[in-house]
Coordinates of C-alpha atoms in Angstrom, one line a residue:
M1 CA -68.2 -74.9 -5.6
L2 CA -66.7 -78.7 -5.4
A3 CA -68.6 -81.1 -7.4
E4 CA -69.9 -84.6 -6.2
G5 CA -67.5 -87.1 -5.8
A6 CA -64.6 -84.7 -5.1
R7 CA -62.2 -85.2 -2.4
L8 CA -60.0 -82.9 0.0
Y9 CA -56.4 -82.9 0.3
V10 CA -54.2 -81.0 3.0
V11 CA -50.5 -80.6 1.9
L12 CA -47.7 -79.4 4.3
S13 CA -44.4 -78.8 3.2
V14 CA -40.7 -79.7 4.9
C15 CA -37.7 -81.7 4.4
D16 CA -37.1 -85.6 5.1
L17 CA -38.8 -89.1 6.9
R18 CA -39.2 -93.4 7.3
L19 CA -40.8 -97.7 8.0
T20 CA -43.6 -100.3 7.8
T21 CA -44.9 -100.6 4.5
L22 CA -48.4 -100.3 3.6
Q23 CA -50.4 -100.3 0.1
D24 CA -52.4 -97.2 -0.5
T25 CA -55.4 -97.5 1.5
L26 CA -57.8 -94.8 0.3
Q27 CA -61.1 -94.6 2.0
P28 CA -64.2 -95.8 0.1
L29 CA -66.0 -92.9 -1.8
Y30 CA -69.4 -93.3 0.0
L31 CA -69.7 -93.2 4.0
S32 CA -73.1 -95.7 4.1
S33 CA -75.1 -95.4 0.8
S34 CA -74.8 -94.2 -2.8
Q35 CA -77.1 -91.3 -1.9
T36 CA -74.3 -90.0 0.5
K37 CA -71.9 -87.5 -1.0
T38 CA -68.3 -87.9 0.4
S39 CA -65.0 -86.0 -0.1
R40 CA -61.7 -87.2 1.1
V41 CA -59.1 -84.9 2.9
H42 CA -55.2 -85.7 2.3
Y43 CA -52.7 -83.9 4.3
L44 CA -49.5 -83.7 2.5
I45 CA -46.1 -82.4 3.8
P46 CA -43.1 -82.1 1.3
A47 CA -40.1 -83.1 3.6
S48 CA -37.1 -85.2 3.6
E49 CA -36.2 -85.7 7.6
P50 CA -37.6 -85.3 10.9
S51 CA -36.8 -82.1 13.0
L52 CA -38.2 -80.6 16.1
N53 CA -40.1 -77.8 14.2
L54 CA -41.4 -80.8 11.9
C55 CA -42.8 -82.8 14.8
A56 CA -44.6 -79.9 16.4
N57 CA -45.9 -79.2 13.2
I58 CA -47.1 -83.0 12.6
I59 CA -48.4 -83.3 16.2
S60 CA -50.5 -80.0 15.8
G61 CA -52.1 -81.2 12.7
L62 CA -52.8 -84.8 14.5
A63 CA -54.1 -83.2 17.6
N64 CA -56.4 -80.9 15.7
R65 CA -57.9 -84.1 14.0
Y66 CA -56.1 -83.8 10.3
P67 CA -55.9 -86.9 8.4
T68 CA -52.4 -88.6 9.0
A69 CA -49.8 -86.5 7.2
S70 CA -48.4 -88.0 4.0
I71 CA -44.7 -87.0 3.9
L72 CA -43.8 -86.2 0.2
G73 CA -39.9 -86.6 -0.7
Y74 CA -38.6 -88.3 2.2
N75 CA -35.4 -89.4 1.9
G76 CA -35.4 -87.6 -1.5
K77 CA -32.8 -87.7 -4.0
G78 CA -32.3 -85.3 -7.1
Q79 CA -34.9 -83.3 -7.9
F80 CA -36.8 -84.6 -4.7
D81 CA -34.0 -83.4 -2.5
A82 CA -35.7 -80.7 -0.2
K83 CA -32.4 -80.0 1.5
A84 CA -30.8 -79.0 -2.0
G85 CA -33.6 -76.5 -2.7
H86 CA -37.1 -75.1 -2.1
I87 CA -38.2 -76.4 -5.8
A88 CA -37.8 -80.1 -4.7
K89 CA -41.4 -79.6 -2.8
L90 CA -42.8 -78.6 -6.3
Y91 CA -41.6 -82.1 -7.8
S92 CA -42.7 -84.0 -4.9
I93 CA -46.1 -82.5 -4.9
Q94 CA -46.5 -82.9 -8.6
R95 CA -45.6 -86.6 -8.4
Y96 CA -48.3 -87.1 -5.8
L97 CA -50.7 -85.0 -7.9
H98 CA -50.1 -87.3 -10.9
G99 CA -50.1 -90.5 -8.8
P100 CA -51.5 -91.6 -5.6
A101 CA -54.0 -88.5 -5.6
G102 CA -56.2 -90.1 -8.2
K103 CA -57.9 -88.3 -11.1
H104 CA -61.0 -86.6 -9.3
E105 CA -60.0 -83.1 -10.1
D106 CA -62.2 -81.7 -7.6
D107 CA -60.5 -83.1 -4.5
L108 CA -58.9 -80.0 -2.3
V109 CA -55.4 -80.0 -1.6
I110 CA -53.6 -77.8 1.4
V111 CA -50.1 -77.1 1.3
V112 CA -47.9 -75.5 4.0
D113 CA -44.4 -75.7 4.8
G114 CA -43.2 -78.1 7.3
H115 CA -40.8 -76.4 9.7
D116 CA -42.2 -73.5 10.3
V117 CA -46.2 -74.0 10.1
L118 CA -48.5 -74.9 12.8
A119 CA -52.2 -75.8 12.8
Q120 CA -54.1 -74.0 15.5
L121 CA -57.7 -74.8 14.6
P122 CA -59.4 -78.3 13.9
V123 CA -59.5 -79.4 10.3
E124 CA -63.4 -79.1 10.0
V125 CA -62.9 -75.5 10.5
V126 CA -60.4 -75.2 7.7
I127 CA -62.7 -77.0 5.1
E128 CA -65.6 -74.7 6.1
R129 CA -63.4 -71.7 6.0
Y130 CA -62.0 -72.5 2.6
F131 CA -65.5 -72.3 0.7
E132 CA -66.2 -68.8 3.0
I133 CA -63.1 -67.4 1.9
M134 CA -63.4 -68.4 -1.9
G135 CA -67.0 -67.1 -1.9
R136 CA -65.7 -63.5 -0.7
H137 CA -62.9 -63.7 -3.3
N138 CA -65.2 -64.8 -6.1
K139 CA -67.4 -62.0 -5.4
V140 CA -64.8 -59.3 -5.4
L141 CA -63.4 -60.8 -8.5
A142 CA -67.0 -60.7 -10.4
D143 CA -67.3 -57.1 -9.3
R144 CA -64.1 -56.1 -10.7
F145 CA -65.2 -57.5 -14.2
G146 CA -68.5 -56.0 -14.0
L147 CA -70.1 -59.4 -13.6
N148 CA -72.5 -61.6 -11.4
I149 CA -71.2 -64.6 -9.6
N150 CA -72.8 -66.8 -12.4
E151 CA -71.8 -64.8 -15.3
A152 CA -68.2 -64.9 -14.1
G153 CA -68.5 -68.8 -13.5
R154 CA -69.6 -69.3 -16.8
K155 CA -66.9 -67.2 -18.2
D156 CA -64.3 -69.3 -15.9
I157 CA -63.7 -65.9 -14.1
R158 CA -63.1 -67.6 -10.8
Q159 CA -60.8 -67.9 -7.7
S160 CA -60.0 -71.4 -6.3
V161 CA -56.3 -71.9 -5.4
L162 CA -55.5 -69.7 -2.1
F163 CA -52.0 -68.8 -1.1
G164 CA -50.9 -67.2 2.2
A165 CA -50.1 -63.3 1.6
D166 CA -46.8 -61.2 2.4
K167 CA -46.7 -57.9 3.2
L168 CA -43.7 -57.4 1.2
C169 CA -42.8 -58.9 -2.3
F170 CA -40.0 -61.6 -2.1
P171 CA -38.0 -61.8 -3.7
R172 CA -37.5 -58.2 -4.0
L173 CA -37.5 -57.8 -7.7
R174 CA -39.8 -54.9 -8.1
N175 CA -39.8 -54.8 -11.9
E176 CA -41.4 -58.1 -12.0
P177 CA -45.0 -58.3 -12.0
Q178 CA -45.4 -60.2 -9.1
C179 CA -44.3 -57.3 -7.4
W180 CA -46.0 -54.6 -9.4
A181 CA -49.1 -55.9 -11.2
V182 CA -51.0 -57.8 -8.3
P183 CA -54.2 -55.8 -6.9
E184 CA -54.8 -54.2 -4.0
S185 CA -56.4 -56.1 -1.0
F186 CA -60.2 -55.8 -0.6
L187 CA -59.3 -55.1 3.4
P188 CA -61.3 -51.8 4.8
H189 CA -59.2 -48.9 4.4
H190 CA -56.4 -48.3 6.9
V191 CA -56.9 -51.4 9.0
Y192 CA -53.5 -51.6 9.8
G193 CA -53.6 -48.1 10.7
K194 CA -53.4 -44.4 9.4
Y195 CA -50.1 -45.4 7.7
T196 CA -51.6 -48.1 5.5
Q197 CA -50.0 -48.3 1.9
D198 CA -46.9 -46.2 3.0
R199 CA -43.5 -47.5 3.1
S200 CA -43.5 -49.1 6.2
M201 CA -44.2 -52.9 5.8
R202 CA -46.3 -53.3 9.4
Y203 CA -48.8 -51.0 7.9
A204 CA -49.1 -52.4 4.5
D205 CA -51.9 -54.4 3.3
P206 CA -50.6 -58.1 2.8
K207 CA -51.2 -58.7 -1.1
Y208 CA -48.1 -60.5 -2.3
L209 CA -48.1 -64.5 -2.9
N210 CA -46.4 -66.2 -0.2
S211 CA -46.2 -70.1 -1.2
G212 CA -45.6 -71.6 2.3
T213 CA -49.2 -72.5 2.6
F214 CA -51.8 -72.9 0.0
I215 CA -55.1 -74.8 -0.5
G216 CA -57.1 -75.6 -3.7
P217 CA -58.9 -78.3 -5.8
L218 CA -56.4 -80.8 -6.9
G219 CA -57.3 -80.4 -10.6
D220 CA -56.5 -76.3 -10.6
L221 CA -53.6 -77.1 -8.2
R222 CA -52.2 -79.6 -10.3
Q223 CA -52.3 -77.1 -13.3
V224 CA -50.4 -74.2 -11.0
I225 CA -47.8 -76.9 -10.2
D226 CA -47.3 -77.9 -13.6
A227 CA -47.2 -74.5 -14.8
A228 CA -44.4 -73.5 -12.1
L229 CA -42.4 -76.7 -13.1
L230 CA -42.5 -75.7 -16.9
L231 CA -41.3 -72.2 -16.2
I232 CA -38.4 -73.4 -14.1
E233 CA -37.5 -75.8 -17.0
N234 CA -37.9 -73.0 -19.7
T235 CA -36.1 -70.4 -17.6
W236 CA -33.5 -72.4 -15.5
N237 CA -30.4 -70.3 -14.9
A238 CA -27.8 -72.2 -12.5
T239 CA -26.0 -69.2 -11.4
S240 CA -29.6 -67.1 -10.4
K241 CA -30.0 -66.2 -7.1
Y242 CA -33.4 -67.4 -6.8
R243 CA -32.9 -70.4 -8.9
N244 CA -34.3 -72.7 -6.2
S245 CA -37.2 -70.4 -4.6
D246 CA -40.3 -72.2 -5.2
Q247 CA -41.7 -68.6 -4.1
Y248 CA -40.1 -66.9 -7.0
Y249 CA -41.6 -69.0 -9.7
L250 CA -45.2 -69.3 -8.0
G251 CA -45.1 -65.6 -7.6
K252 CA -44.4 -65.1 -11.5
L253 CA -47.3 -67.2 -12.2
Y254 CA -49.8 -64.9 -10.1
G255 CA -48.0 -61.8 -11.4
R256 CA -48.6 -62.9 -15.0
Q257 CA -52.5 -63.7 -14.4
E258 CA -53.1 -60.2 -12.6
A259 CA -51.3 -58.5 -15.7
H260 CA -53.5 -60.8 -17.9
R261 CA -56.5 -60.1 -15.7
T262 CA -56.0 -56.2 -16.2
E263 CA -55.6 -56.5 -19.7
M264 CA -59.0 -58.2 -20.2
M265 CA -60.6 -55.8 -18.4
T266 CA -59.0 -52.3 -19.6
G267 CA -57.3 -53.6 -23.1
S268 CA -53.9 -52.8 -21.8
V269 CA -51.4 -53.4 -18.5
P270 CA -51.3 -49.6 -17.7
R271 CA -48.6 -50.0 -15.1
T272 CA -45.8 -51.2 -17.5
K273 CA -43.5 -48.1 -17.3
G274 CA -39.7 -47.3 -17.1
S275 CA -38.0 -50.9 -16.6
R276 CA -41.1 -52.8 -15.2
I277 CA -41.3 -55.9 -17.6
L278 CA -43.6 -58.7 -18.6
P279 CA -41.6 -62.1 -19.2
P280 CA -42.1 -63.4 -22.7
Q281 CA -44.9 -66.1 -23.5
S282 CA -41.8 -68.3 -24.4
H283 CA -41.0 -68.6 -20.6
F284 CA -44.4 -70.0 -19.6
G285 CA -44.7 -72.5 -22.4
T286 CA -48.6 -72.4 -22.0
D287 CA -51.2 -70.2 -23.2
Q288 CA -53.2 -70.8 -19.8
M289 CA -52.6 -67.0 -18.0
D290 CA -55.6 -67.4 -15.5
L291 CA -54.7 -70.3 -12.9
H292 CA -57.1 -69.1 -10.6
I293 CA -54.7 -67.9 -7.9
A294 CA -55.7 -65.7 -5.2
V295 CA -54.1 -64.7 -1.6
D296 CA -55.1 -64.5 1.9
Y297 CA -55.2 -60.8 2.7
E298 CA -57.5 -61.5 5.8
S299 CA -55.3 -64.3 7.8
A300 CA -58.8 -66.2 7.5
F301 CA -56.3 -69.2 6.5
T302 CA -53.3 -68.5 7.4
A303 CA -51.2 -65.7 9.4
T304 CA -47.7 -65.0 8.0
Q305 CA -45.6 -63.7 10.9
C306 CA -43.3 -61.2 8.9
A307 CA -44.5 -57.7 9.6
N308 CA -47.4 -59.0 11.6
V309 CA -46.3 -59.6 14.7
Q310 CA -48.1 -56.3 16.6
W311 CA -51.4 -57.8 15.1
M312 CA -51.1 -61.4 16.3
R313 CA -52.2 -62.0 19.8
N314 CA -53.4 -64.9 21.6
I315 CA -56.7 -63.7 23.0
A316 CA -59.3 -65.3 25.3
F317 CA -62.9 -65.2 24.4
S318 CA -64.1 -64.8 28.0
S319 CA -67.7 -63.3 27.3
P320 CA -70.8 -65.4 27.7
D321 CA -71.5 -64.9 23.9
H322 CA -67.9 -65.9 23.0
K323 CA -66.5 -62.3 22.4
S324 CA -63.1 -60.6 23.1
V325 CA -62.5 -56.9 23.9
V326 CA -59.4 -55.9 22.5
K327 CA -58.4 -52.8 25.0
K328 CA -54.8 -52.4 24.2
N329 CA -53.8 -50.2 21.0
N330 CA -50.8 -51.3 19.0
P331 CA -48.3 -48.6 19.9
K332 CA -47.4 -48.2 16.0
K333 CA -50.8 -47.4 15.1
Q334 CA -51.1 -43.9 15.1
H335 CA -54.7 -42.8 15.4
P336 CA -56.9 -42.5 18.3
F337 CA -57.9 -45.7 19.7
K338 CA -61.0 -47.3 21.0
P339 CA -61.5 -50.7 22.5
F340 CA -63.4 -53.2 20.3
T341 CA -64.6 -56.6 20.2
V342 CA -63.7 -59.9 18.2
Q343 CA -66.3 -62.7 17.9
M344 CA -64.9 -66.2 17.9
P345 CA -67.2 -67.9 15.4
G346 CA -69.6 -70.4 16.4
N347 CA -67.9 -73.4 14.2
V348 CA -64.7 -72.7 16.1
V349 CA -66.8 -72.9 19.3
S350 CA -68.3 -76.1 18.2
A351 CA -65.2 -77.8 16.8
L352 CA -62.8 -77.0 19.6
T353 CA -65.5 -77.9 22.1
K354 CA -65.8 -81.6 20.2
L355 CA -61.9 -82.0 21.1
Y356 CA -62.2 -81.1 24.5
E357 CA -65.1 -83.1 25.2
A358 CA -63.3 -86.1 24.1
L359 CA -60.7 -85.8 26.9
D360 CA -61.2 -86.9 30.4
Y361 CA -61.0 -83.7 32.3
D362 CA -63.1 -82.2 35.1
Q363 CA -63.3 -78.7 34.1
P364 CA -66.5 -78.3 32.0
A365 CA -66.0 -77.5 28.2
S366 CA -68.2 -74.2 28.8
K367 CA -65.9 -72.8 31.2
W368 CA -62.7 -74.1 29.3
I369 CA -63.6 -72.4 25.9
R370 CA -63.8 -69.0 27.5
E371 CA -60.4 -69.6 29.2
V372 CA -58.6 -70.8 26.1
K373 CA -56.4 -68.2 24.2
L374 CA -56.2 -68.5 20.3
G375 CA -54.0 -66.8 18.0
T376 CA -55.9 -63.8 16.4
N377 CA -55.0 -61.4 13.8
I378 CA -56.7 -58.2 15.9
A379 CA -56.6 -56.1 12.7
T380 CA -58.6 -58.4 10.4
G381 CA -60.5 -60.1 13.2
H382 CA -59.7 -63.5 12.2
I383 CA -58.5 -66.6 14.6
Y384 CA -56.3 -68.1 12.2
P385 CA -56.1 -71.7 11.5
F386 CA -52.7 -71.9 10.4
Y387 CA -49.5 -70.0 11.8
H388 CA -46.6 -69.4 9.4
G389 CA -43.4 -68.4 11.1
T390 CA -42.0 -66.3 8.3
C391 CA -39.0 -64.2 8.7
K392 CA -38.0 -65.0 12.5
K393 CA -37.6 -69.0 13.3
S394 CA -36.2 -68.9 16.8
N395 CA -39.3 -68.3 18.5
F396 CA -41.2 -71.3 16.5
I397 CA -41.3 -73.7 19.6
Q398 CA -42.7 -71.1 21.9
R399 CA -45.4 -70.7 19.4
Y400 CA -46.1 -74.3 19.5
K401 CA -46.1 -74.2 23.3
D402 CA -48.6 -71.3 23.3
L403 CA -50.9 -73.4 21.3
W404 CA -54.0 -74.6 22.8
I405 CA -53.3 -78.1 22.4
Y406 CA -49.9 -78.3 24.1
P407 CA -51.0 -78.8 27.9
Y408 CA -53.6 -81.8 26.2
A409 CA -51.1 -82.9 23.5
K410 CA -50.9 -86.8 24.5
D411 CA -54.5 -87.1 25.2
L412 CA -55.6 -85.4 22.1
L413 CA -53.1 -87.5 20.1
E414 CA -54.5 -90.6 21.9
A415 CA -58.3 -89.4 20.9
A416 CA -57.2 -88.6 17.7
A417 CA -55.8 -91.8 17.0
K418 CA -59.0 -93.8 17.7
A419 CA -61.3 -91.3 15.9
K420 CA -63.4 -92.6 13.1
G421 CA -66.0 -91.5 10.6
S422 CA -66.4 -87.9 9.3
L423 CA -64.1 -85.2 10.0
T424 CA -66.9 -82.7 9.9
Q425 CA -69.8 -82.6 12.3
Q426 CA -72.3 -81.5 9.3
M427 CA -72.0 -81.7 5.6
V428 CA -69.7 -78.9 3.9
D429 CA -70.6 -77.8 0.5
G430 CA -72.9 -80.7 0.6
R431 CA -70.8 -83.5 1.3
W432 CA -69.3 -85.2 4.1
W433 CA -65.4 -85.2 4.6
I434 CA -63.3 -88.2 5.7
P435 CA -59.5 -89.0 5.6
A436 CA -58.3 -90.0 2.3
R437 CA -56.5 -93.1 3.8
N438 CA -57.0 -95.4 6.7
S439 CA -54.2 -95.4 9.4
P440 CA -53.2 -98.5 11.1
R441 CA -54.1 -98.5 14.8
D442 CA -51.2 -96.8 16.8
Q443 CA -51.2 -95.2 20.5
L444 CA -50.4 -91.5 19.1
G445 CA -50.9 -91.9 15.3
G446 CA -48.0 -91.3 12.7
V447 CA -47.3 -90.3 9.2
F448 CA -47.4 -91.9 5.8
T449 CA -44.1 -91.5 3.7
D450 CA -43.9 -91.9 0.1
E451 CA -40.7 -94.3 0.6
N452 CA -42.7 -97.7 -0.3
D453 CA -45.9 -96.3 0.8
A454 CA -44.7 -96.6 4.4
F455 CA -46.6 -95.9 7.6
V456 CA -44.3 -94.5 10.4
S457 CA -45.2 -94.4 14.0
L458 CA -45.2 -90.9 15.7
E459 CA -43.1 -92.4 18.4
T460 CA -40.7 -93.8 15.9
F461 CA -40.5 -90.9 13.6
C462 CA -40.5 -88.0 16.1
G463 CA -38.9 -90.3 19.1
R464 CA -36.1 -88.0 20.0
Y465 CA -38.3 -84.9 20.2
L466 CA -41.5 -85.9 21.8
E467 CA -40.6 -85.2 25.3
Q468 CA -39.9 -81.6 24.3
L469 CA -43.2 -81.4 22.5
V470 CA -45.6 -83.6 24.7
P471 CA -45.5 -82.4 28.2
E472 CA -47.4 -85.5 29.6
M473 CA -44.4 -87.8 28.2
A474 CA -41.7 -85.8 29.9
S475 CA -43.4 -86.0 33.2

């Protein structure tokens, strides 16, 4: 749980940007009176320059009412140059977390890659969903240690930094703990079919860390990023194949944490055998082994595309009670199939209805919500807030055009640019949530960059791509 006075940050990762200087315009801590708790949301995208995919990402966030994105590492040089390697995003995030982010350690940060991630659901759903997901993860972790939630919390045994999940360990270094020491998922047995846990990746439970999307409190996330960069400093090898992979280093932190947790529970790390290795303590440069890292087994935060395509479907929730009946089996799921239902959560109905009703369309929202198709992991039953296009990139723009926002993009952007006040319709975790920074009034919104703290309008930053991404502008 986040404490009073916390703020929320959302980070997205990419590679470059630009113009108009502004001072850091952080919102006041309270909406109206000293009795009202508020927290702030920052939307951060480590990036170096505009691209078609990045602009699709930015538009999907603005349309879903995320705060104006702060682009980190824009025109980055040296260690902040994302074109030179993925680890540049770690340096850009660290610079932000130790500077403009402030000192409120209970603030929340979301990080997603910029060139292959799309926001599908409104920001208020993500805020609520984060606390729901971590509640499940913390219950499972406490059970593993034979503790109740309160006892686990007192012992600082907890999960707070949530990463996306892969079905395959990458880089494929099977002897390193990030590939063998991580726990199995808590998903129901055979949720992906009778061959779950076999060698076919499509049937496997996702349990390996994917660094393309993550969310967590500022203080805990700062420790994770600092630990990753310390590991890089202590083990840098200019000839290593994976020297510039942020996922490689973050995965090593997760593997070390899970090996440590196993040792705490059993007194040993039983799966060390043959050539399996535990990196020496000197590689990490810190005694802190538990960084409160978890991975999103459920696609409740992010759906990673690789080996999940068969389970990711755009479906309409057309029944009066907002359910969808899945009638078609996955041809690869080799066991008897029975149609089943997936429920659209009430907060998703409410959040989408709010955005649609801000537009001037004749179709009633109650009819529209039953026709709109949403990307859903039909194995886990979650409508995912973020889509992460791992493995295959060529279909990314088509994925963007399949989003519910696409036909209404211009109107949604204009409505978002005028929006004020709380990002949520009710208090979440005992607080209201507001954007971290006041954006200059602009017709379609824009982005902040960390180059002289500049605001750039969307038409300036993404001008060359808008006709491809906003159909009303093309016509």
